[in-house]
Coordinates of C-alpha atoms in Angstrom, one line a residue:
M1 CA 0.0 0.0 0.0
A2 CA 1.4 3.4 -1.0
V3 CA 2.4 5.8 1.7
L4 CA 0.2 8.9 1.6
P5 CA 1.9 12.2 1.3
A6 CA 1.7 14.8 4.1
Q7 CA -0.6 17.7 3.8
Q8 CA 0.5 19.9 0.9
H9 CA 0.3 23.7 0.7
G10 CA -0.2 24.9 -2.8
L11 CA -2.2 24.4 -6.0
L12 CA -2.8 21.3 -8.0
V13 CA -3.9 22.0 -11.6
L14 CA -6.3 19.1 -12.4
N15 CA -7.7 18.1 -15.8
K16 CA -11.2 17.3 -14.6
P17 CA -12.7 14.4 -16.7
Q18 CA -16.2 14.4 -18.0
G19 CA -18.7 12.7 -15.7
P20 CA -17.9 13.3 -12.0
T21 CA -18.8 16.6 -10.3
S22 CA -16.0 18.9 -9.2
A23 CA -16.8 18.0 -5.6
Q24 CA -16.3 14.3 -6.4
C25 CA -12.9 15.0 -7.9
I26 CA -11.9 17.0 -4.8
A27 CA -13.1 14.2 -2.5
R28 CA -10.9 11.7 -4.4
V29 CA -7.8 13.9 -4.0
K30 CA -8.7 14.4 -0.4
R31 CA -8.2 10.7 0.2
L32 CA -4.5 11.2 -0.6
G33 CA -3.9 12.6 2.9
Q34 CA -5.1 16.1 2.0
K35 CA -7.6 17.0 4.8
K36 CA -7.5 20.7 4.0
I37 CA -8.6 21.1 0.4
G38 CA -10.8 23.3 -1.8
H39 CA -11.0 24.7 -5.3
A40 CA -11.3 27.9 -7.3
G41 CA -14.3 27.6 -9.5
T42 CA -16.5 24.5 -10.2
L43 CA -17.1 22.7 -13.5
D44 CA -20.4 21.1 -14.4
P45 CA -20.3 17.2 -14.5
M46 CA -20.5 17.3 -18.3
A47 CA -17.6 19.6 -18.6
R48 CA -13.9 18.7 -18.6
G49 CA -10.7 20.8 -18.2
V50 CA -8.8 23.0 -15.8
L51 CA -9.9 22.7 -12.2
L52 CA -7.7 24.5 -9.7
V53 CA -7.5 22.4 -6.5
L54 CA -6.3 24.3 -3.5
L55 CA -4.3 22.4 -0.8
G56 CA -3.5 23.5 2.8
H57 CA -2.7 27.2 3.2
A58 CA -3.6 27.8 -0.5
T59 CA -7.3 27.3 0.4
K60 CA -7.1 30.9 1.7
I61 CA -6.3 32.4 -1.7
S62 CA -9.4 31.1 -3.5
G63 CA -11.2 34.4 -3.7
H64 CA -8.2 36.2 -5.1
L65 CA -7.6 33.5 -7.8
M66 CA -11.2 33.7 -8.9
A67 CA -11.3 37.5 -8.9
D68 CA -8.0 38.3 -10.6
G69 CA -8.2 36.6 -14.0
E70 CA -10.2 35.3 -16.9
K71 CA -11.2 31.8 -18.1
V72 CA -11.1 30.3 -21.5
Y73 CA -13.7 27.8 -22.7
C74 CA -14.2 25.8 -25.9
G75 CA -17.8 24.6 -26.2
T76 CA -20.1 23.0 -28.7
L77 CA -23.8 23.7 -28.9
R78 CA -26.6 22.1 -30.9
L79 CA -29.5 24.1 -32.4
G80 CA -33.1 23.0 -32.4
T81 CA -33.3 21.5 -28.9
T82 CA -33.9 23.2 -25.6
T83 CA -33.5 21.4 -22.2
D84 CA -34.4 22.4 -18.7
T85 CA -30.7 22.5 -17.7
W86 CA -29.7 24.3 -20.9
D87 CA -27.3 21.4 -21.7
A88 CA -27.3 17.9 -23.0
E89 CA -27.7 16.4 -19.5
G90 CA -31.2 17.8 -19.0
S91 CA -34.7 16.8 -20.1
V92 CA -35.9 18.1 -23.5
T93 CA -38.5 20.9 -23.1
A94 CA -38.8 22.0 -26.7
T95 CA -37.7 21.3 -30.2
A96 CA -37.8 23.6 -33.2
P97 CA -36.7 23.6 -36.9
Y98 CA -33.3 25.3 -37.5
G99 CA -33.2 25.1 -41.3
H100 CA -33.4 28.9 -41.6
V101 CA -30.1 29.4 -39.6
T102 CA -26.9 29.9 -41.6
P103 CA -23.3 29.7 -40.4
D104 CA -23.1 33.5 -40.8
D105 CA -26.1 33.8 -38.5
I106 CA -24.3 31.8 -35.8
R107 CA -21.1 33.9 -36.2
R108 CA -23.0 37.1 -35.9
E109 CA -24.8 35.9 -32.7
V110 CA -21.6 34.6 -31.1
E111 CA -20.0 38.0 -31.7
R112 CA -22.9 39.6 -29.9
W113 CA -21.6 37.9 -26.7
L114 CA -18.7 40.4 -26.6
G115 CA -18.6 43.0 -23.9
S116 CA -20.3 43.4 -20.5
T117 CA -23.8 42.0 -20.3
E118 CA -26.4 40.8 -17.9
Q119 CA -26.6 37.0 -18.1
E120 CA -29.5 34.9 -16.9
V121 CA -28.4 32.3 -14.4
P122 CA -29.5 28.7 -15.3
P123 CA -32.4 27.3 -13.2
Y124 CA -30.2 24.3 -12.6
S125 CA -27.2 25.9 -10.9
A126 CA -25.5 26.4 -7.6
A127 CA -26.6 30.0 -7.3
K128 CA -28.8 30.4 -4.2
H129 CA -32.2 31.8 -3.5
Q130 CA -33.1 32.2 0.2
G131 CA -30.2 30.0 1.1
Q132 CA -31.2 27.1 -1.2
P133 CA -29.3 26.3 -4.5
L134 CA -31.5 26.8 -7.5
Y135 CA -30.8 23.2 -8.7
K136 CA -32.4 21.8 -5.5
L137 CA -35.5 24.0 -6.0
S138 CA -35.7 22.9 -9.7
R139 CA -35.3 19.2 -8.8
A140 CA -38.1 19.5 -6.2
G141 CA -40.4 20.9 -8.9
R142 CA -40.5 24.3 -7.3
E143 CA -40.5 27.5 -9.3
T144 CA -37.1 29.2 -9.4
P145 CA -36.7 32.9 -9.6
V146 CA -35.1 34.5 -12.6
K147 CA -31.6 35.7 -11.4
T148 CA -29.1 37.6 -13.5
K149 CA -25.5 38.5 -13.1
T150 CA -23.1 40.8 -14.9
V151 CA -20.4 39.0 -16.9
E152 CA -17.6 40.2 -19.2
I153 CA -16.8 38.5 -22.5
S154 CA -13.5 39.8 -23.9
R155 CA -13.2 37.3 -26.8
A156 CA -15.7 35.2 -28.7
Q157 CA -15.2 33.3 -31.9
V158 CA -16.7 30.4 -33.9
V159 CA -14.3 27.6 -34.4
S160 CA -16.4 25.5 -36.7
V161 CA -20.0 25.0 -37.9
D162 CA -21.5 21.7 -38.8
L163 CA -25.2 22.3 -38.6
P164 CA -27.0 21.8 -36.3
S165 CA -23.8 22.0 -34.2
A166 CA -21.3 24.8 -33.8
T167 CA -18.1 24.9 -31.8
F168 CA -16.9 28.2 -30.2
R169 CA -14.3 29.6 -27.9
V170 CA -14.8 32.4 -25.4
T171 CA -12.6 34.3 -23.0
C172 CA -14.7 35.5 -20.1
S173 CA -14.8 36.7 -16.5
S174 CA -15.0 34.3 -13.6
G175 CA -18.6 33.0 -12.9
T176 CA -19.8 33.1 -16.5
Y177 CA -22.3 30.4 -17.4
I178 CA -21.4 29.0 -20.8
R179 CA -24.8 27.2 -20.8
S180 CA -26.5 30.5 -20.6
L181 CA -24.6 31.8 -23.7
A182 CA -25.7 28.8 -25.7
H183 CA -29.3 29.1 -24.4
S184 CA -29.5 32.8 -25.2
L185 CA -28.1 32.3 -28.7
G186 CA -30.8 29.7 -29.4
I187 CA -33.5 32.1 -28.3
R188 CA -32.2 34.9 -30.6
L189 CA -32.0 32.5 -33.5
G190 CA -35.6 31.4 -32.9
C191 CA -34.9 27.6 -32.7
G192 CA -33.4 27.0 -29.2
A193 CA -30.0 25.5 -28.4
M194 CA -28.3 23.4 -25.8
L195 CA -24.7 23.0 -24.8
T196 CA -23.4 19.5 -25.7
E197 CA -19.6 19.7 -24.9
L198 CA -17.5 22.0 -22.8
T199 CA -13.8 22.2 -22.0
R200 CA -12.2 24.8 -19.7
E201 CA -8.8 25.4 -21.4
Y202 CA -7.6 28.1 -19.0
S203 CA -8.3 29.3 -15.6
H204 CA -6.1 32.2 -14.6
P205 CA -3.2 31.8 -14.3
F206 CA -3.0 28.1 -15.6
G207 CA -3.9 26.2 -18.7
L208 CA -4.3 22.6 -19.8
D209 CA -0.6 22.4 -20.5
E210 CA 0.0 22.4 -16.8
A211 CA -2.9 20.2 -15.8
H212 CA -2.6 16.6 -14.4
E213 CA -5.0 13.8 -15.2
L214 CA -7.1 12.8 -12.2
D215 CA -6.4 9.1 -12.7
A216 CA -2.7 9.7 -12.8
V217 CA -2.8 11.8 -9.6
L218 CA -4.8 9.1 -7.8
A219 CA -2.6 6.2 -9.1
E220 CA 0.7 7.9 -7.9
P221 CA 0.0 9.5 -4.6
E222 CA 3.8 9.6 -3.8
R223 CA 4.2 12.1 -6.7
L224 CA 1.6 14.6 -5.4
P225 CA 4.3 16.9 -3.8
E226 CA 6.1 17.4 -7.1
R227 CA 2.8 18.2 -8.8
V228 CA 1.8 20.9 -6.4
I229 CA 2.5 24.5 -7.4
P230 CA 3.6 26.8 -4.5
V231 CA 1.4 29.7 -3.5
T232 CA 3.9 32.2 -4.9
R233 CA 3.4 30.8 -8.4
A234 CA -0.3 30.6 -8.0
L235 CA -0.4 34.4 -7.8
P236 CA 2.3 35.2 -10.3
H237 CA 1.3 38.9 -10.8
W238 CA 1.6 39.6 -7.0
P239 CA 5.0 41.1 -6.1
K240 CA 6.9 39.4 -3.3
L241 CA 7.7 41.3 -0.2
R242 CA 10.4 39.8 1.9
I243 CA 10.2 40.5 5.7
D244 CA 12.6 39.7 8.5
A245 CA 11.9 37.5 11.5
A246 CA 10.7 40.4 13.7
Q247 CA 8.3 41.6 11.0
E248 CA 7.1 38.1 10.5
A249 CA 6.2 37.9 14.3
A250 CA 4.4 41.2 14.1
V251 CA 2.4 40.1 11.0
R252 CA 1.4 36.9 12.7
N253 CA 0.0 39.0 15.5
G254 CA -2.0 41.1 13.0
T255 CA 0.2 44.1 13.2
A256 CA 0.5 46.4 10.1
L257 CA 4.0 47.1 8.8
P258 CA 5.2 50.5 7.8
Y259 CA 5.5 50.9 4.0
V260 CA 9.2 51.3 3.3
P261 CA 9.8 52.6 -0.2
E262 CA 13.3 51.1 -0.3
A263 CA 12.0 47.6 0.3
M264 CA 9.5 47.9 -2.6
A265 CA 11.3 50.3 -5.0
Q266 CA 9.4 48.9 -7.9
L267 CA 6.1 49.9 -6.3
P268 CA 5.6 53.6 -5.7
F269 CA 3.0 53.9 -2.9
A270 CA -0.7 53.8 -3.8
E271 CA -3.6 52.5 -1.7
G272 CA -4.7 49.0 -2.7
L273 CA -1.4 47.5 -3.9
K274 CA -1.1 43.8 -3.1
A275 CA 1.8 41.6 -2.4
I276 CA 2.8 38.2 -0.9
M277 CA 4.8 38.5 2.3
L278 CA 7.7 36.0 2.5
A279 CA 9.5 34.9 5.6
P280 CA 13.3 34.9 5.6
D281 CA 13.2 31.3 4.4
D282 CA 10.9 32.3 1.5
T283 CA 7.9 30.7 3.1
P284 CA 4.7 32.6 2.2
V285 CA 3.4 34.3 5.4
A286 CA 0.5 36.5 4.3
L287 CA -1.3 38.2 1.5
A288 CA -0.9 42.0 2.1
E289 CA -2.4 45.2 0.9
T290 CA -1.3 48.9 1.2
R291 CA -3.5 51.3 3.1
I292 CA -3.4 54.6 4.9
V293 CA -3.8 54.1 8.7
N294 CA -3.6 57.1 11.0
A295 CA -2.2 59.1 8.1
Q296 CA 0.6 56.7 7.6
P297 CA 1.2 54.3 4.6
V298 CA 1.3 50.7 5.8
W299 CA 1.0 47.1 4.7
T300 CA -2.0 45.4 6.2
V301 CA -2.7 41.7 6.3
L302 CA -5.4 40.6 3.9
R303 CA -5.1 36.9 4.7
G304 CA -2.6 35.0 6.9
L305 CA -1.1 31.9 5.2
W306 CA 0.0 30.2 8.4
S307 CA -1.8 27.4 10.3
Q308 CA -4.6 28.7 12.5

């Protein structure tokens, strides 16, 4: 029997397979001795691709990972069919002819995704209403409220068209529902549409080229430590602020540190600058942000990265 590794502290880029839920994938990795575990952004069971698994202290950076960067998806939709989940896993609610739709029509409508827009949240989703996920209300046969959210699509292109199917690629803000994009396109074309395939190719700041297959991770638990990316690489655009032992002790007590220009010459002071504080041995200590406190510029702790 393989010896399970100790609790790791960092990020595992997983290539989630089609079928299991994100939670099921996390549970399987957890059995590799990883009691403290989380993720940054779920994928639907039908979807595959980049799933950022957070281990140990890295579970504390989830919000920053999800807020700081975009995601890239490649998806395929099928015209003429609408389902209750807006994808191929749901029950068919309507069918309609699509013979009037041309490839140019699809390209035009995909381009309309670009920009900032209000997106309808799927009735089968983890979004909550009065504390209950919408999917639970839907499965119970209860009426779900129409919820919307603002999303940003910075790139949208058609990869191929083979009617009634079309494959597309989008670059979007965190939290975008790709099912909603397919569903809205079907409405505008007057024939309905559902999502049939989806791959997350990139979740800031990592792509499929750095992702590990779930089966390989589970089959080789002894290799988990070499597959885990340190916290400092998980937030590559955050500058590193090295502090001495006395400052580390102060930070662990929640004390703000004076902003010293010489220590961060590459960062002229401005409120809201962020950095990763590193101990003398380069161990991540905290996520920090600059603020003005009592008329003085200081580094305040956003999130401690030590064991609580």
